[in-house]
Amino acid sequence: MNQSTKHRQAFDRSTQLCLRFPANSSRVRASCCKELAFPTSTSQSPIAVNYGGMLGPVDTLTKRQAITTEIGNTMPNKATWIDTCSDTECFMQGLERRNPGELEFHQAVREFVETVMPFVLKHRKYKDAQILERMTEPDRIVIFRVTWEDDAGNIRANRAWRVQFNNSIGPYKGGMRFHPDATLSVLKFLGFEQTFKNSLTGLPMGGAKGGANFNPKGKSDREVMRFCQSLMIELHRHIGEDTDVPAGDIGVGAREISYLFGQYKRLENRFAGILTGKGLTFGGSLVRTEATGYGCVYFCENMLNHVEDSLKEKTCVVSGSGNVAIYTAEKAAELGARVVVMSDSSGFIHDPAGIDAEKLAFIKNLKEVRRGRIAEYADKFEGVTFHPEERPWNVPCDVAFPCATQNEISLDDAKALIANGVKAVCEGANMPTELAGAHAFLEAGILYAPSKAANAGGVAVSGLEQSQNALRLSWSREEVDEKLKTIMRDIHDKCVEYGQTDGFVNYVLGANIAGFIKVADAMLAYGVV
């Protein structure tokens, strides 16, 4: 084997490699780089050189800075290849350096890259085109001030964002979140996840996310209206039915969508499907309200059916009591499951008898109309206990549906669920499980459905709403629900196709690779853009 071939093979390994040279060499850069610049069809140079404690040029293929360690005063006479860090770790070091302090974004990308990197390394076209590096950089981010007046006449100012992450397979699509904890890191993580979630639906939608650090809780309808109208004065410049179509999210429900759409219509003097989640009287779709929760349950049923089981007679824990949680509980009960827990930020209620249709109607009124706290449920119904300031994951169950918020299941929570015999975990919220918890589920062989697959029902029906708006028609509830079932079944089948190994389906792996391929192939087709 000649030296050039040896270096080339070393370069192709799945670990980052670098060149180390004698510290006292005065001709390293001129002589050794020439000697080791192995010829290839794409003219790549070696990864990086370390000479005299300094890093030399970084290779054009990886764009990653090699990290070297000293090994005392004994240095080899000639340059040698040494392993430094795995491809995933080196990739993440670069991403974290470019996006400092954005912990939620780092977590989302790491979960994705851990599973996709081996696939990228096996398919050279993606690595050569720097697809992962390009995918993890948003197309653009719009940041702006929203100034409004409260009921007392005080001038208030908030910050708003729209992260347009990737439109390779269709117009940007993703929700708007109003929450005091909204940050650029959170919205970038949501926009990144949205890109692959939308890809999995099979519909032509790119990925985006937006929001503001505005808290609608405790605000009057007039205050919320004035805030939404002020926000749309800037946002309307950046959205459109063929450009970017926002939707609701935490803190943005039917009321907020209505105010936003009304202001857009006034500013643009046109009626177009530039928002989804609209009211049925002005272009909304049936089943959109229920879609995320229903879709999550449909996906879970598909997972269980794949191992010749079902939700019937399963004990379920559902976290949260917002839109996703309510309709997850409703559909699970319809399929014969017994939902024993729901929660909010104040704690959780445990109802061993199960939350039936009558009890769920109380929760709908409590949360959607009166905007009360879940503790009232325990006051209303007998045999129910309220656990203040606690998470529900110590309650024994067969199926867990985390539907509240990101990172609500820690490693300890995951261990508690596993110890109590949980069979399946299906994520209704966005990234509700910490990375260590997700690893624990997979190591234990739990049926674990990540949010980008399991909660895609909401954006799927948003896409169907866009289709109905474009066609100037409305489909029946049965039509939309059947299309939703089909989409969730197709997503499940894609996860099985790319995630099955030795009889076990790794749904994280399957969802990530299936979502990646469609977006990556579109990006390759466009060239270097």
CSV table of C-alpha atoms in Angstrom, one decimal, residues 187-444:
chain,number,residue,atom,x,y,z
A,187,LEU,CA,-37.2,28.6,18.3
A,188,LYS,CA,-34.1,27.4,16.3
A,189,PHE,CA,-34.5,23.9,17.9
A,190,LEU,CA,-38.2,24.0,17.0
A,191,GLY,CA,-37.5,25.2,13.4
A,192,PHE,CA,-34.8,22.5,12.9
A,193,GLU,CA,-37.2,19.7,14.1
A,194,GLN,CA,-40.0,21.1,12.0
A,195,THR,CA,-38.0,20.7,8.9
A,196,PHE,CA,-37.8,16.9,9.3
A,197,LYS,CA,-41.2,16.6,10.8
A,198,ASN,CA,-42.7,18.3,7.7
A,199,SER,CA,-40.6,16.1,5.5
A,200,LEU,CA,-42.0,13.0,7.1
A,201,THR,CA,-45.6,14.0,6.3
A,202,GLY,CA,-44.9,13.7,2.6
A,203,LEU,CA,-46.4,17.1,2.0
A,204,PRO,CA,-44.5,20.0,0.3
A,205,MET,CA,-43.6,22.0,3.4
A,206,GLY,CA,-40.4,23.5,4.6
A,207,GLY,CA,-39.5,24.1,8.2
A,208,ALA,CA,-39.8,27.3,10.3
A,209,LYS,CA,-40.8,28.5,13.7
A,210,GLY,CA,-41.5,31.9,15.3
A,211,GLY,CA,-42.7,33.5,18.4
A,212,ALA,CA,-42.4,36.3,21.0
A,213,ASN,CA,-41.5,36.6,24.6
A,214,PHE,CA,-45.0,37.8,25.3
A,215,ASN,CA,-47.1,36.1,27.9
A,216,PRO,CA,-50.8,36.0,27.0
A,217,LYS,CA,-51.8,34.7,30.4
A,218,GLY,CA,-53.5,37.3,32.5
A,219,LYS,CA,-53.9,39.6,29.5
A,220,SER,CA,-57.3,40.9,28.4
A,221,ASP,CA,-58.6,40.1,24.9
A,222,ARG,CA,-58.0,43.7,23.9
A,223,GLU,CA,-54.4,43.5,25.0
A,224,VAL,CA,-53.8,40.3,23.1
A,225,MET,CA,-55.4,41.9,20.1
A,226,ARG,CA,-53.2,45.0,20.2
A,227,PHE,CA,-50.1,42.8,20.6
A,228,CYS,CA,-51.0,40.6,17.7
A,229,GLN,CA,-51.9,43.5,15.4
A,230,SER,CA,-48.6,45.2,16.2
A,231,LEU,CA,-46.6,42.0,15.6
A,232,MET,CA,-48.3,41.5,12.2
A,233,ILE,CA,-47.3,44.9,11.1
A,234,GLU,CA,-43.7,43.6,10.8
A,235,LEU,CA,-44.4,39.9,10.2
A,236,HIS,CA,-46.6,40.4,7.2
A,237,ARG,CA,-43.5,41.4,5.2
A,238,HIS,CA,-42.0,38.0,5.6
A,239,ILE,CA,-44.9,35.6,5.1
A,240,GLY,CA,-47.2,34.5,2.3
A,241,GLU,CA,-49.0,31.3,1.1
A,242,ASP,CA,-46.0,30.5,-1.2
A,243,THR,CA,-43.4,31.9,1.1
A,244,ASP,CA,-44.0,31.1,4.8
A,245,VAL,CA,-47.2,30.0,6.5
A,246,PRO,CA,-47.2,30.3,10.3
A,247,ALA,CA,-49.6,28.5,12.6
A,248,GLY,CA,-50.4,28.3,16.3
A,249,ASP,CA,-48.3,26.9,19.1
A,250,ILE,CA,-48.0,27.4,22.9
A,251,GLY,CA,-49.8,30.6,23.8
A,252,VAL,CA,-51.2,31.0,20.2
A,253,GLY,CA,-54.6,29.5,19.9
A,254,ALA,CA,-57.8,30.3,17.9
A,255,ARG,CA,-58.0,33.8,19.4
A,256,GLU,CA,-54.5,34.8,18.5
A,257,ILE,CA,-54.6,33.3,15.0
A,258,SER,CA,-57.9,35.2,14.4
A,259,TYR,CA,-56.3,38.6,15.4
A,260,LEU,CA,-53.2,37.9,13.4
A,261,PHE,CA,-55.1,36.9,10.3
A,262,GLY,CA,-57.5,39.9,10.5
A,263,GLN,CA,-54.5,42.3,10.7
A,264,TYR,CA,-52.8,40.6,7.7
A,265,LYS,CA,-55.9,40.9,5.7
A,266,ARG,CA,-56.2,44.6,6.5
A,267,LEU,CA,-52.6,45.3,5.7
A,268,GLU,CA,-52.4,43.3,2.4
A,269,ASN,CA,-56.0,43.8,1.2
A,270,ARG,CA,-56.2,40.2,0.2
A,271,PHE,CA,-57.8,37.0,1.6
A,272,ALA,CA,-55.2,34.2,1.4
A,273,GLY,CA,-54.2,31.1,3.3
A,274,ILE,CA,-51.2,32.7,5.0
A,275,LEU,CA,-52.0,31.2,8.4
A,276,THR,CA,-53.3,27.8,9.4
A,277,GLY,CA,-55.4,27.0,12.5
A,278,LYS,CA,-58.0,29.5,11.3
A,279,GLY,CA,-61.6,29.5,12.4
A,280,LEU,CA,-64.0,27.3,10.3
A,281,THR,CA,-65.8,30.5,9.1
A,282,PHE,CA,-62.8,31.9,7.4
A,283,GLY,CA,-60.8,29.1,5.9
A,284,GLY,CA,-60.0,26.7,8.7
A,285,SER,CA,-60.0,22.9,8.5
A,286,LEU,CA,-62.1,20.4,10.4
A,287,VAL,CA,-60.0,18.2,12.8
A,288,ARG,CA,-57.1,20.8,12.9
A,289,THR,CA,-57.8,21.5,16.6
A,290,GLU,CA,-57.6,17.8,17.4
A,291,ALA,CA,-54.9,16.8,14.9
A,292,THR,CA,-51.7,16.8,17.0
A,293,GLY,CA,-53.3,14.7,19.8
A,294,TYR,CA,-55.2,12.4,17.5
A,295,GLY,CA,-52.2,11.9,15.3
A,296,CYS,CA,-50.0,11.1,18.3
A,297,VAL,CA,-52.4,8.3,19.3
A,298,TYR,CA,-52.7,7.0,15.8
A,299,PHE,CA,-48.9,6.7,15.6
A,300,CYS,CA,-48.9,4.9,19.0
A,301,GLU,CA,-51.5,2.5,17.8
A,302,ASN,CA,-49.5,1.8,14.7
A,303,MET,CA,-46.4,1.1,16.9
A,304,LEU,CA,-48.3,-1.3,19.1
A,305,ASN,CA,-50.0,-3.0,16.1
A,306,HIS,CA,-46.5,-3.6,14.6
A,307,VAL,CA,-45.7,-5.8,17.7
A,308,GLU,CA,-49.2,-7.4,17.6
A,309,ASP,CA,-50.6,-5.3,20.4
A,310,SER,CA,-53.0,-2.3,20.8
A,311,LEU,CA,-54.0,0.5,23.1
A,312,LYS,CA,-57.1,-1.4,24.3
A,313,GLU,CA,-57.2,-1.7,28.1
A,314,LYS,CA,-53.8,0.0,28.4
A,315,THR,CA,-53.2,2.4,31.3
A,316,CYS,CA,-52.0,5.7,30.0
A,317,VAL,CA,-50.3,8.8,31.6
A,318,VAL,CA,-50.8,12.0,29.6
A,319,SER,CA,-48.8,15.1,30.8
A,320,GLY,CA,-50.2,18.5,30.1
A,321,SER,CA,-53.8,19.7,29.8
A,322,GLY,CA,-53.6,21.9,26.7
A,323,ASN,CA,-54.7,21.2,23.2
A,324,VAL,CA,-52.4,18.3,22.5
A,325,ALA,CA,-52.9,16.6,25.8
A,326,ILE,CA,-56.7,17.0,25.7
A,327,TYR,CA,-57.2,15.4,22.3
A,328,THR,CA,-54.5,12.7,23.0
A,329,ALA,CA,-56.6,11.7,26.0
A,330,GLU,CA,-59.8,11.8,24.0
A,331,LYS,CA,-58.6,9.6,21.2
A,332,ALA,CA,-56.8,7.2,23.5
A,333,ALA,CA,-60.0,6.7,25.5
A,334,GLU,CA,-62.0,6.2,22.2
A,335,LEU,CA,-59.5,3.4,21.4
A,336,GLY,CA,-60.2,1.6,24.7
A,337,ALA,CA,-57.3,2.9,26.8
A,338,ARG,CA,-57.7,4.2,30.4
A,339,VAL,CA,-56.1,7.6,30.9
A,340,VAL,CA,-55.4,8.1,34.6
A,341,VAL,CA,-53.2,11.3,34.7
A,342,MET,CA,-53.2,14.8,33.3
A,343,SER,CA,-51.2,17.8,34.5
A,344,ASP,CA,-50.3,21.5,34.2
A,345,SER,CA,-47.5,23.6,35.5
A,346,SER,CA,-49.0,23.5,39.1
A,347,GLY,CA,-48.9,19.6,39.4
A,348,PHE,CA,-50.8,16.6,38.2
A,349,ILE,CA,-54.1,14.8,39.0
A,350,HIS,CA,-54.3,11.0,39.3
A,351,ASP,CA,-57.7,9.5,38.6
A,352,PRO,CA,-57.4,5.6,38.9
A,353,ALA,CA,-60.9,5.2,37.6
A,354,GLY,CA,-59.9,6.8,34.3
A,355,ILE,CA,-60.8,10.1,32.6
A,356,ASP,CA,-63.9,9.4,30.6
A,357,ALA,CA,-65.8,11.7,28.2
A,358,GLU,CA,-67.7,13.5,30.9
A,359,LYS,CA,-64.6,14.2,32.9
A,360,LEU,CA,-62.7,15.3,29.8
A,361,ALA,CA,-65.5,17.7,29.0
A,362,PHE,CA,-64.9,19.3,32.4
A,363,ILE,CA,-61.2,19.7,31.6
A,364,LYS,CA,-61.9,21.2,28.2
A,365,ASN,CA,-64.1,23.9,29.8
A,366,LEU,CA,-61.6,24.4,32.6
A,367,LYS,CA,-58.7,24.9,30.2
A,368,GLU,CA,-60.1,26.3,27.0
A,369,VAL,CA,-62.8,28.5,28.5
A,370,ARG,CA,-62.2,29.4,32.1
A,371,ARG,CA,-58.3,29.0,31.9
A,372,GLY,CA,-58.2,27.5,35.3
A,373,ARG,CA,-55.8,25.1,37.1
A,374,ILE,CA,-55.9,21.3,36.9
A,375,ALA,CA,-56.3,21.1,40.7
A,376,GLU,CA,-60.0,21.9,40.3
A,377,TYR,CA,-60.5,18.5,38.7
A,378,ALA,CA,-59.6,16.9,42.0
A,379,ASP,CA,-62.1,19.1,43.8
A,380,LYS,CA,-64.8,18.1,41.3
A,381,PHE,CA,-64.5,14.3,41.2
A,382,GLU,CA,-64.2,11.7,43.9
A,383,GLY,CA,-61.3,9.4,44.2
A,384,VAL,CA,-58.9,11.8,42.6
A,385,THR,CA,-55.6,13.0,44.1
A,386,PHE,CA,-53.8,16.2,43.2
A,387,HIS,CA,-50.0,16.2,43.4
A,388,PRO,CA,-48.7,19.8,43.5
A,389,GLU,CA,-45.4,20.7,41.9
A,390,GLU,CA,-44.7,17.1,40.8
A,391,ARG,CA,-44.3,15.4,37.5
A,392,PRO,CA,-46.4,12.4,36.7
A,393,TRP,CA,-43.8,9.9,35.6
A,394,ASN,CA,-43.7,7.8,38.8
A,395,VAL,CA,-47.3,6.7,38.2
A,396,PRO,CA,-47.3,3.1,36.8
A,397,CYS,CA,-48.5,2.9,33.2
A,398,ASP,CA,-48.4,0.9,30.0
A,399,VAL,CA,-48.1,4.0,27.7
A,400,ALA,CA,-46.7,7.5,28.4
A,401,PHE,CA,-47.7,10.4,26.3
A,402,PRO,CA,-45.6,13.5,27.2
A,403,CYS,CA,-47.7,16.4,25.8
A,404,ALA,CA,-46.6,19.4,27.9
A,405,THR,CA,-43.3,20.9,26.9
A,406,GLN,CA,-39.7,20.2,26.1
A,407,ASN,CA,-37.4,18.3,28.4
A,408,GLU,CA,-40.2,17.3,30.8
A,409,ILE,CA,-38.8,13.7,31.1
A,410,SER,CA,-35.4,13.6,32.7
A,411,LEU,CA,-33.1,10.5,32.9
A,412,ASP,CA,-34.5,9.7,36.4
A,413,ASP,CA,-38.1,10.1,35.1
A,414,ALA,CA,-37.2,7.7,32.2
A,415,LYS,CA,-35.8,5.2,34.6
A,416,ALA,CA,-38.9,5.4,36.8
A,417,LEU,CA,-41.1,4.7,33.8
A,418,ILE,CA,-39.0,1.8,32.7
A,419,ALA,CA,-38.9,0.3,36.3
A,420,ASN,CA,-42.7,0.6,36.4
A,421,GLY,CA,-43.1,-1.4,33.2
A,422,VAL,CA,-43.9,1.2,30.5
A,423,LYS,CA,-44.3,-0.5,27.1
A,424,ALA,CA,-44.4,2.6,24.9
A,425,VAL,CA,-43.6,6.3,25.0
A,426,CYS,CA,-45.1,8.5,22.4
A,427,GLU,CA,-44.2,12.2,22.3
A,428,GLY,CA,-47.0,14.7,21.8
A,429,ALA,CA,-44.9,17.7,22.8
A,430,ASN,CA,-41.8,18.9,21.0
A,431,MET,CA,-38.6,17.1,22.3
A,432,PRO,CA,-40.1,16.4,25.7
A,433,THR,CA,-37.5,13.9,26.7
A,434,GLU,CA,-33.9,14.8,27.6
A,435,LEU,CA,-31.3,13.1,25.5
A,436,ALA,CA,-30.1,10.8,28.3
A,437,GLY,CA,-33.7,9.8,28.9
A,438,ALA,CA,-34.2,9.0,25.2
A,439,HIS,CA,-31.0,6.9,25.3
A,440,ALA,CA,-32.4,5.0,28.3
A,441,PHE,CA,-35.7,4.2,26.5
A,442,LEU,CA,-33.8,2.8,23.5
A,443,GLU,CA,-31.4,0.8,25.6
A,444,ALA,CA,-34.3,-0.7,27.5
